[in-house]
Amino acid sequence: MLWLVVIVQIWVWCSLGMASREQKVKAAGDLPMGSNLKPLDIVGPSYHIYTPHEKVVHSQRDSTEVPVHPLLTLPEHWIHSLTLRHQHLDTITTSTVPLPSAPKRAMRAYLDMLRGFLLGDAYGRAEKSMLLDGSLRYIEYNATLRSIGMDMSYLGTTMVGKRRLQVLEDLIIDVVDRSVPGDFLETGVWRGGCSAYAIAVLRAYAYAVALEGAPSLRQTPPRPTLRSVYNRRVFFCDSFAGLPPGDGAVHKGDVGWDKLTYVSASVEETARYLLEYNLMDPRIVFVKGFFNESMRPLQQRVLVPEKRGIAILRLDGDMYQSTVDVLYHLYELVAVGGYVIVDDWEGFPAKDACEDFFRVHQLHVTVHPIDLTSVYFQKLADVRVQYWRYEQKRFK
């Protein structure tokens, strides 16, 4: 009978281990309030629009390969723990200046910490500054260059710099507070760091607000209920295969971008980073394909049928053609009061594309500088996009 007892014990241990792992995976996916959004899986000849959450989570659970181990805990867990720490410290210390609530300070600490991983700062001396000359060479980490986005990250997952991430956070919280409807959509994501920060800000802000209204943090943690947050999707739009060759006939600056191999990151690589940050979320949508092939299906098969607007549109396509591909398909869907961020402004063909778009549509836009190369502007009125110009390539 001893052998039977041993077999039963082994079976119980294995069952508990599997249940624990499934519960962990389920918790990571259930914390965000995105359950009312339907999963997407739309495949075309040269594009793929899908929600990677279920596919990636299940593959992590069922795969025989070495799983991706998170570097960070869930943002909700992180903020909850640090809120308790702040509340304890508030009982034994006194501030000389007015302070935000403990949950908002915990949110600030989490987002500052996460930015360190996204930008590469958190890796200390192991981080390097990749040169912008396309040579694949790096130098010792330069904090000044990184702060303004004038180098490329080595171990991080975004190259936009601290200032652009802070402005992105400010704009996200602004559209949430003002209940500007729509999603966050980024065109040109590289390793996904900027879009990952967007989903982190949405989750962290919603949870901090939930904690502020909770009667006690020692009991069951509250679920986020901020309606202007949890129904927003975050779109990662990229070829996930680098930049296109470009056409000098469209713009003389549109050639040679495909030689920049370092800015290419695969779908699998991007998903792995989201898992490492514990930010894989049911609201995330991957849009794979060059923009001239993916923007039209995204507009016609997802955004328009689902009546989904865009609260923040972030353009990071560098090139003239890549920029007009996005503007002519998506600008009409940007909500009035929402924002457009142009990562590549000074010295990039994308600036010419935007200014030509403004001119032919008679848009009077106030452009706000972010740093040396990046800007943003607010959409103040509806506009009917002259799509015939895109079809005929008459952009001027």
PDB file of C-alpha atoms in Angstrom, residues 51-269:
ATOM      1  CA  THR A  51      -4.751  40.165 -29.732  1.00  0.00           C
ATOM      2  CA  PRO A  52      -1.695  38.203 -28.553  1.00  0.00           C
ATOM      3  CA  HIS A  53      -2.718  37.769 -24.906  1.00  0.00           C
ATOM      4  CA  GLU A  54      -4.442  34.379 -24.953  1.00  0.00           C
ATOM      5  CA  LYS A  55      -2.075  32.920 -27.522  1.00  0.00           C
ATOM      6  CA  VAL A  56       1.049  33.982 -25.652  1.00  0.00           C
ATOM      7  CA  VAL A  57      -0.226  33.101 -22.171  1.00  0.00           C
ATOM      8  CA  HIS A  58      -1.330  29.635 -23.264  1.00  0.00           C
ATOM      9  CA  SER A  59       1.895  28.993 -25.151  1.00  0.00           C
ATOM     10  CA  GLN A  60       3.839  29.958 -22.032  1.00  0.00           C
ATOM     11  CA  ARG A  61       1.764  27.545 -19.960  1.00  0.00           C
ATOM     12  CA  ASP A  62       1.833  24.623 -22.384  1.00  0.00           C
ATOM     13  CA  SER A  63       5.219  24.992 -24.076  1.00  0.00           C
ATOM     14  CA  THR A  64       8.032  22.575 -23.311  1.00  0.00           C
ATOM     15  CA  GLU A  65      10.549  25.361 -23.977  1.00  0.00           C
ATOM     16  CA  VAL A  66      12.076  27.476 -21.214  1.00  0.00           C
ATOM     17  CA  PRO A  67       9.361  30.005 -20.213  1.00  0.00           C
ATOM     18  CA  VAL A  68       9.869  33.748 -20.082  1.00  0.00           C
ATOM     19  CA  HIS A  69      10.407  34.747 -16.458  1.00  0.00           C
ATOM     20  CA  PRO A  70       8.993  38.171 -15.500  1.00  0.00           C
ATOM     21  CA  LEU A  71      11.510  40.757 -14.353  1.00  0.00           C
ATOM     22  CA  LEU A  72       8.727  42.686 -12.597  1.00  0.00           C
ATOM     23  CA  THR A  73       5.565  41.888 -10.708  1.00  0.00           C
ATOM     24  CA  LEU A  74       2.154  43.059 -11.925  1.00  0.00           C
ATOM     25  CA  PRO A  75       1.699  46.841 -11.701  1.00  0.00           C
ATOM     26  CA  GLU A  76      -1.350  46.380  -9.448  1.00  0.00           C
ATOM     27  CA  HIS A  77       0.629  44.240  -6.988  1.00  0.00           C
ATOM     28  CA  TRP A  78       3.577  46.656  -7.051  1.00  0.00           C
ATOM     29  CA  ILE A  79       1.387  49.719  -6.428  1.00  0.00           C
ATOM     30  CA  HIS A  80      -0.631  47.972  -3.706  1.00  0.00           C
ATOM     31  CA  SER A  81       2.490  46.970  -1.752  1.00  0.00           C
ATOM     32  CA  LEU A  82       4.128  50.367  -2.053  1.00  0.00           C
ATOM     33  CA  THR A  83       0.916  52.146  -1.064  1.00  0.00           C
ATOM     34  CA  LEU A  84       0.973  50.221   2.205  1.00  0.00           C
ATOM     35  CA  ARG A  85       4.603  51.244   2.691  1.00  0.00           C
ATOM     36  CA  HIS A  86       3.793  54.903   2.051  1.00  0.00           C
ATOM     37  CA  GLN A  87       0.872  54.768   4.467  1.00  0.00           C
ATOM     38  CA  HIS A  88       3.109  53.310   7.159  1.00  0.00           C
ATOM     39  CA  LEU A  89       5.794  55.936   6.576  1.00  0.00           C
ATOM     40  CA  ASP A  90       3.167  58.683   6.740  1.00  0.00           C
ATOM     41  CA  THR A  91       2.438  57.629  10.323  1.00  0.00           C
ATOM     42  CA  ILE A  92       6.043  58.085  11.456  1.00  0.00           C
ATOM     43  CA  THR A  93       7.317  60.949   9.276  1.00  0.00           C
ATOM     44  CA  THR A  94       6.276  64.506   8.415  1.00  0.00           C
ATOM     45  CA  SER A  95       6.613  66.165   5.015  1.00  0.00           C
ATOM     46  CA  THR A  96       7.569  69.815   4.637  1.00  0.00           C
ATOM     47  CA  VAL A  97       5.441  70.081   1.445  1.00  0.00           C
ATOM     48  CA  PRO A  98       1.936  68.859   0.517  1.00  0.00           C
ATOM     49  CA  LEU A  99       1.990  65.309  -0.852  1.00  0.00           C
ATOM     50  CA  PRO A 100      -0.249  63.429  -3.282  1.00  0.00           C
ATOM     51  CA  SER A 101      -2.181  60.468  -1.903  1.00  0.00           C
ATOM     52  CA  ALA A 102      -0.246  57.324  -1.011  1.00  0.00           C
ATOM     53  CA  PRO A 103      -1.637  55.410  -4.035  1.00  0.00           C
ATOM     54  CA  LYS A 104      -0.626  58.237  -6.410  1.00  0.00           C
ATOM     55  CA  ARG A 105       2.892  58.284  -4.923  1.00  0.00           C
ATOM     56  CA  ALA A 106       3.064  54.506  -5.325  1.00  0.00           C
ATOM     57  CA  MET A 107       1.954  54.876  -8.948  1.00  0.00           C
ATOM     58  CA  ARG A 108       4.667  57.499  -9.511  1.00  0.00           C
ATOM     59  CA  ALA A 109       7.313  55.192  -8.038  1.00  0.00           C
ATOM     60  CA  TYR A 110       6.166  52.262 -10.190  1.00  0.00           C
ATOM     61  CA  LEU A 111       6.185  54.266 -13.421  1.00  0.00           C
ATOM     62  CA  ASP A 112       9.600  55.775 -12.644  1.00  0.00           C
ATOM     63  CA  MET A 113      10.955  52.294 -11.960  1.00  0.00           C
ATOM     64  CA  LEU A 114       9.422  50.892 -15.157  1.00  0.00           C
ATOM     65  CA  ARG A 115      10.895  53.725 -17.228  1.00  0.00           C
ATOM     66  CA  GLY A 116      14.315  52.637 -16.019  1.00  0.00           C
ATOM     67  CA  PHE A 117      13.783  49.211 -17.605  1.00  0.00           C
ATOM     68  CA  LEU A 118      12.229  50.572 -20.805  1.00  0.00           C
ATOM     69  CA  LEU A 119      15.025  53.095 -21.347  1.00  0.00           C
ATOM     70  CA  GLY A 120      17.787  50.762 -20.137  1.00  0.00           C
ATOM     71  CA  ASP A 121      18.870  52.879 -17.150  1.00  0.00           C
ATOM     72  CA  ALA A 122      17.933  50.122 -14.713  1.00  0.00           C
ATOM     73  CA  TYR A 123      20.690  47.862 -16.038  1.00  0.00           C
ATOM     74  CA  GLY A 124      23.437  50.145 -14.762  1.00  0.00           C
ATOM     75  CA  ARG A 125      26.881  49.706 -16.305  1.00  0.00           C
ATOM     76  CA  ALA A 126      25.640  46.874 -18.527  1.00  0.00           C
ATOM     77  CA  GLU A 127      23.625  49.384 -20.567  1.00  0.00           C
ATOM     78  CA  LYS A 128      25.258  51.019 -23.615  1.00  0.00           C
ATOM     79  CA  SER A 129      24.472  53.867 -25.996  1.00  0.00           C
ATOM     80  CA  MET A 130      23.977  52.666 -29.537  1.00  0.00           C
ATOM     81  CA  LEU A 131      25.142  55.206 -32.120  1.00  0.00           C
ATOM     82  CA  LEU A 132      22.566  56.659 -34.510  1.00  0.00           C
ATOM     83  CA  ASP A 133      24.792  56.272 -37.599  1.00  0.00           C
ATOM     84  CA  GLY A 134      23.526  52.773 -38.497  1.00  0.00           C
ATOM     85  CA  SER A 135      26.922  51.215 -37.783  1.00  0.00           C
ATOM     86  CA  LEU A 136      25.692  48.860 -35.008  1.00  0.00           C
ATOM     87  CA  ARG A 137      28.456  50.298 -32.793  1.00  0.00           C
ATOM     88  CA  TYR A 138      27.948  51.384 -29.210  1.00  0.00           C
ATOM     89  CA  ILE A 139      29.742  53.532 -26.670  1.00  0.00           C
ATOM     90  CA  GLU A 140      29.553  53.636 -22.897  1.00  0.00           C
ATOM     91  CA  TYR A 141      26.125  54.646 -21.671  1.00  0.00           C
ATOM     92  CA  ASN A 142      25.527  58.394 -22.007  1.00  0.00           C
ATOM     93  CA  ALA A 143      22.749  59.564 -19.674  1.00  0.00           C
ATOM     94  CA  THR A 144      22.513  62.990 -21.346  1.00  0.00           C
ATOM     95  CA  LEU A 145      21.892  61.499 -24.787  1.00  0.00           C
ATOM     96  CA  ARG A 146      19.370  59.026 -23.341  1.00  0.00           C
ATOM     97  CA  SER A 147      17.382  61.716 -21.555  1.00  0.00           C
ATOM     98  CA  ILE A 148      16.601  63.471 -24.860  1.00  0.00           C
ATOM     99  CA  GLY A 149      16.350  60.389 -27.057  1.00  0.00           C
ATOM    100  CA  MET A 150      19.525  61.042 -29.049  1.00  0.00           C
ATOM    101  CA  ASP A 151      20.926  57.530 -28.799  1.00  0.00           C
ATOM    102  CA  MET A 152      19.441  54.046 -29.091  1.00  0.00           C
ATOM    103  CA  SER A 153      19.009  51.697 -26.160  1.00  0.00           C
ATOM    104  CA  TYR A 154      21.030  48.510 -25.908  1.00  0.00           C
ATOM    105  CA  LEU A 155      19.161  46.504 -23.243  1.00  0.00           C
ATOM    106  CA  GLY A 156      16.062  48.721 -23.113  1.00  0.00           C
ATOM    107  CA  THR A 157      13.022  48.542 -25.360  1.00  0.00           C
ATOM    108  CA  THR A 158      12.492  52.161 -26.401  1.00  0.00           C
ATOM    109  CA  MET A 159      14.752  54.870 -27.775  1.00  0.00           C
ATOM    110  CA  VAL A 160      12.467  57.855 -27.154  1.00  0.00           C
ATOM    111  CA  GLY A 161      14.161  59.206 -24.018  1.00  0.00           C
ATOM    112  CA  LYS A 162      12.789  60.282 -20.648  1.00  0.00           C
ATOM    113  CA  ARG A 163      11.158  63.517 -21.753  1.00  0.00           C
ATOM    114  CA  ARG A 164       9.015  61.838 -24.438  1.00  0.00           C
ATOM    115  CA  LEU A 165       7.876  59.119 -22.030  1.00  0.00           C
ATOM    116  CA  GLN A 166       6.863  61.743 -19.466  1.00  0.00           C
ATOM    117  CA  VAL A 167       4.860  63.715 -22.032  1.00  0.00           C
ATOM    118  CA  LEU A 168       3.219  60.489 -23.202  1.00  0.00           C
ATOM    119  CA  GLU A 169       2.182  59.740 -19.614  1.00  0.00           C
ATOM    120  CA  ASP A 170       0.840  63.274 -19.126  1.00  0.00           C
ATOM    121  CA  LEU A 171      -1.250  63.098 -22.307  1.00  0.00           C
ATOM    122  CA  ILE A 172      -2.685  59.663 -21.423  1.00  0.00           C
ATOM    123  CA  ILE A 173      -3.772  60.841 -17.975  1.00  0.00           C
ATOM    124  CA  ASP A 174      -5.186  64.019 -19.519  1.00  0.00           C
ATOM    125  CA  VAL A 175      -7.447  62.156 -21.991  1.00  0.00           C
ATOM    126  CA  VAL A 176      -8.546  59.801 -19.204  1.00  0.00           C
ATOM    127  CA  ASP A 177      -9.398  62.654 -16.833  1.00  0.00           C
ATOM    128  CA  ARG A 178     -11.325  64.462 -19.571  1.00  0.00           C
ATOM    129  CA  SER A 179     -12.974  61.222 -20.771  1.00  0.00           C
ATOM    130  CA  VAL A 180     -11.778  61.750 -24.334  1.00  0.00           C
ATOM    131  CA  PRO A 181     -12.941  58.548 -26.029  1.00  0.00           C
ATOM    132  CA  GLY A 182     -10.707  56.176 -27.940  1.00  0.00           C
ATOM    133  CA  ASP A 183      -7.680  53.954 -27.902  1.00  0.00           C
ATOM    134  CA  PHE A 184      -3.920  54.455 -27.847  1.00  0.00           C
ATOM    135  CA  LEU A 185      -2.371  53.604 -31.190  1.00  0.00           C
ATOM    136  CA  GLU A 186       1.331  53.689 -32.043  1.00  0.00           C
ATOM    137  CA  THR A 187       2.669  53.224 -35.572  1.00  0.00           C
ATOM    138  CA  GLY A 188       6.297  52.142 -35.395  1.00  0.00           C
ATOM    139  CA  VAL A 189       6.986  50.428 -32.079  1.00  0.00           C
ATOM    140  CA  TRP A 190      10.483  48.857 -32.411  1.00  0.00           C
ATOM    141  CA  ARG A 191      10.678  46.600 -29.303  1.00  0.00           C
ATOM    142  CA  GLY A 192       7.372  47.922 -27.956  1.00  0.00           C
ATOM    143  CA  GLY A 193       8.642  49.989 -25.032  1.00  0.00           C
ATOM    144  CA  CYS A 194       6.539  53.095 -25.684  1.00  0.00           C
ATOM    145  CA  SER A 195       3.284  51.172 -26.153  1.00  0.00           C
ATOM    146  CA  ALA A 196       4.164  49.040 -23.127  1.00  0.00           C
ATOM    147  CA  TYR A 197       4.450  52.264 -21.149  1.00  0.00           C
ATOM    148  CA  ALA A 198       1.005  53.301 -22.392  1.00  0.00           C
ATOM    149  CA  ILE A 199      -0.653  50.118 -21.087  1.00  0.00           C
ATOM    150  CA  ALA A 200       1.302  50.486 -17.819  1.00  0.00           C
ATOM    151  CA  VAL A 201       0.103  54.075 -17.347  1.00  0.00           C
ATOM    152  CA  LEU A 202      -3.514  53.079 -18.003  1.00  0.00           C
ATOM    153  CA  ARG A 203      -3.341  50.195 -15.522  1.00  0.00           C
ATOM    154  CA  ALA A 204      -1.349  52.052 -12.880  1.00  0.00           C
ATOM    155  CA  TYR A 205      -3.592  55.128 -12.972  1.00  0.00           C
ATOM    156  CA  ALA A 206      -6.782  53.069 -12.817  1.00  0.00           C
ATOM    157  CA  TYR A 207      -5.491  51.062  -9.883  1.00  0.00           C
ATOM    158  CA  ALA A 208      -4.241  54.103  -7.970  1.00  0.00           C
ATOM    159  CA  VAL A 209      -7.700  55.691  -8.329  1.00  0.00           C
ATOM    160  CA  ALA A 210      -9.295  52.438  -7.115  1.00  0.00           C
ATOM    161  CA  LEU A 211      -7.007  52.373  -4.062  1.00  0.00           C
ATOM    162  CA  GLU A 212      -7.861  55.979  -3.226  1.00  0.00           C
ATOM    163  CA  GLY A 213     -11.514  54.955  -2.895  1.00  0.00           C
ATOM    164  CA  ALA A 214     -10.892  51.677  -1.035  1.00  0.00           C
ATOM    165  CA  PRO A 215     -12.039  51.572   2.624  1.00  0.00           C
ATOM    166  CA  SER A 216      -9.127  49.327   3.628  1.00  0.00           C
ATOM    167  CA  LEU A 217      -6.064  48.063   1.793  1.00  0.00           C
ATOM    168  CA  ARG A 218      -5.592  45.210   4.256  1.00  0.00           C
ATOM    169  CA  GLN A 219      -8.589  43.401   2.789  1.00  0.00           C
ATOM    170  CA  THR A 220      -9.155  42.083  -0.749  1.00  0.00           C
ATOM    171  CA  PRO A 221      -7.482  44.503  -3.194  1.00  0.00           C
ATOM    172  CA  PRO A 222     -10.043  46.475  -5.203  1.00  0.00           C
ATOM    173  CA  ARG A 223     -10.465  46.009  -8.940  1.00  0.00           C
ATOM    174  CA  PRO A 224     -10.039  49.048 -11.185  1.00  0.00           C
ATOM    175  CA  THR A 225     -13.409  50.588 -12.048  1.00  0.00           C
ATOM    176  CA  LEU A 226     -12.353  53.769 -13.859  1.00  0.00           C
ATOM    177  CA  ARG A 227     -14.561  53.403 -16.936  1.00  0.00           C
ATOM    178  CA  SER A 228     -12.556  55.872 -19.014  1.00  0.00           C
ATOM    179  CA  VAL A 229      -9.550  53.520 -18.702  1.00  0.00           C
ATOM    180  CA  TYR A 230     -10.432  49.873 -18.895  1.00  0.00           C
ATOM    181  CA  ASN A 231     -12.185  49.838 -22.261  1.00  0.00           C
ATOM    182  CA  ARG A 232      -9.242  51.332 -24.146  1.00  0.00           C
ATOM    183  CA  ARG A 233      -7.138  49.180 -26.414  1.00  0.00           C
ATOM    184  CA  VAL A 234      -3.434  49.695 -27.071  1.00  0.00           C
ATOM    185  CA  PHE A 235      -2.392  49.037 -30.670  1.00  0.00           C
ATOM    186  CA  PHE A 236       1.192  48.047 -31.508  1.00  0.00           C
ATOM    187  CA  CYS A 237       1.485  48.715 -35.274  1.00  0.00           C
ATOM    188  CA  ASP A 238       4.694  47.710 -36.997  1.00  0.00           C
ATOM    189  CA  SER A 239       6.058  45.607 -39.829  1.00  0.00           C
ATOM    190  CA  PHE A 240       8.055  43.769 -37.137  1.00  0.00           C
ATOM    191  CA  ALA A 241      10.599  43.360 -39.930  1.00  0.00           C
ATOM    192  CA  GLY A 242      12.254  46.782 -40.105  1.00  0.00           C
ATOM    193  CA  LEU A 243      11.578  49.789 -42.304  1.00  0.00           C
ATOM    194  CA  PRO A 244      10.479  49.536 -45.949  1.00  0.00           C
ATOM    195  CA  PRO A 245      12.893  50.348 -48.834  1.00  0.00           C
ATOM    196  CA  GLY A 246      11.117  53.630 -49.540  1.00  0.00           C
ATOM    197  CA  ASP A 247      10.459  55.507 -52.764  1.00  0.00           C
ATOM    198  CA  GLY A 248      12.544  58.542 -53.644  1.00  0.00           C
ATOM    199  CA  ALA A 249       9.826  59.645 -56.062  1.00  0.00           C
ATOM    200  CA  VAL A 250       7.482  60.276 -53.117  1.00  0.00           C
ATOM    201  CA  HIS A 251      10.135  62.083 -51.062  1.00  0.00           C
ATOM    202  CA  LYS A 252      13.857  62.296 -51.653  1.00  0.00           C
ATOM    203  CA  GLY A 253      14.484  61.485 -47.993  1.00  0.00           C
ATOM    204  CA  ASP A 254      12.581  58.192 -48.142  1.00  0.00           C
ATOM    205  CA  VAL A 255      15.460  56.013 -49.353  1.00  0.00           C
ATOM    206  CA  GLY A 256      17.912  53.914 -47.376  1.00  0.00           C
ATOM    207  CA  TRP A 257      15.841  53.426 -44.233  1.00  0.00           C
ATOM    208  CA  ASP A 258      15.697  49.652 -44.776  1.00  0.00           C
ATOM    209  CA  LYS A 259      19.460  49.549 -44.125  1.00  0.00           C
ATOM    210  CA  LEU A 260      18.873  50.390 -40.446  1.00  0.00           C
ATOM    211  CA  THR A 261      18.710  46.773 -39.300  1.00  0.00           C
ATOM    212  CA  TYR A 262      18.991  47.587 -35.586  1.00  0.00           C
ATOM    213  CA  VAL A 263      15.482  49.091 -35.537  1.00  0.00           C
ATOM    214  CA  SER A 264      13.953  45.757 -36.547  1.00  0.00           C
ATOM    215  CA  ALA A 265      12.321  43.616 -33.843  1.00  0.00           C
ATOM    216  CA  SER A 266      10.104  40.573 -34.366  1.00  0.00           C
ATOM    217  CA  VAL A 267       6.616  39.970 -32.977  1.00  0.00           C
ATOM    218  CA  GLU A 268       8.011  37.208 -30.768  1.00  0.00           C
ATOM    219  CA  GLU A 269      10.674  39.526 -29.357  1.00  0.00           C
TER     220      GLU A 269
END
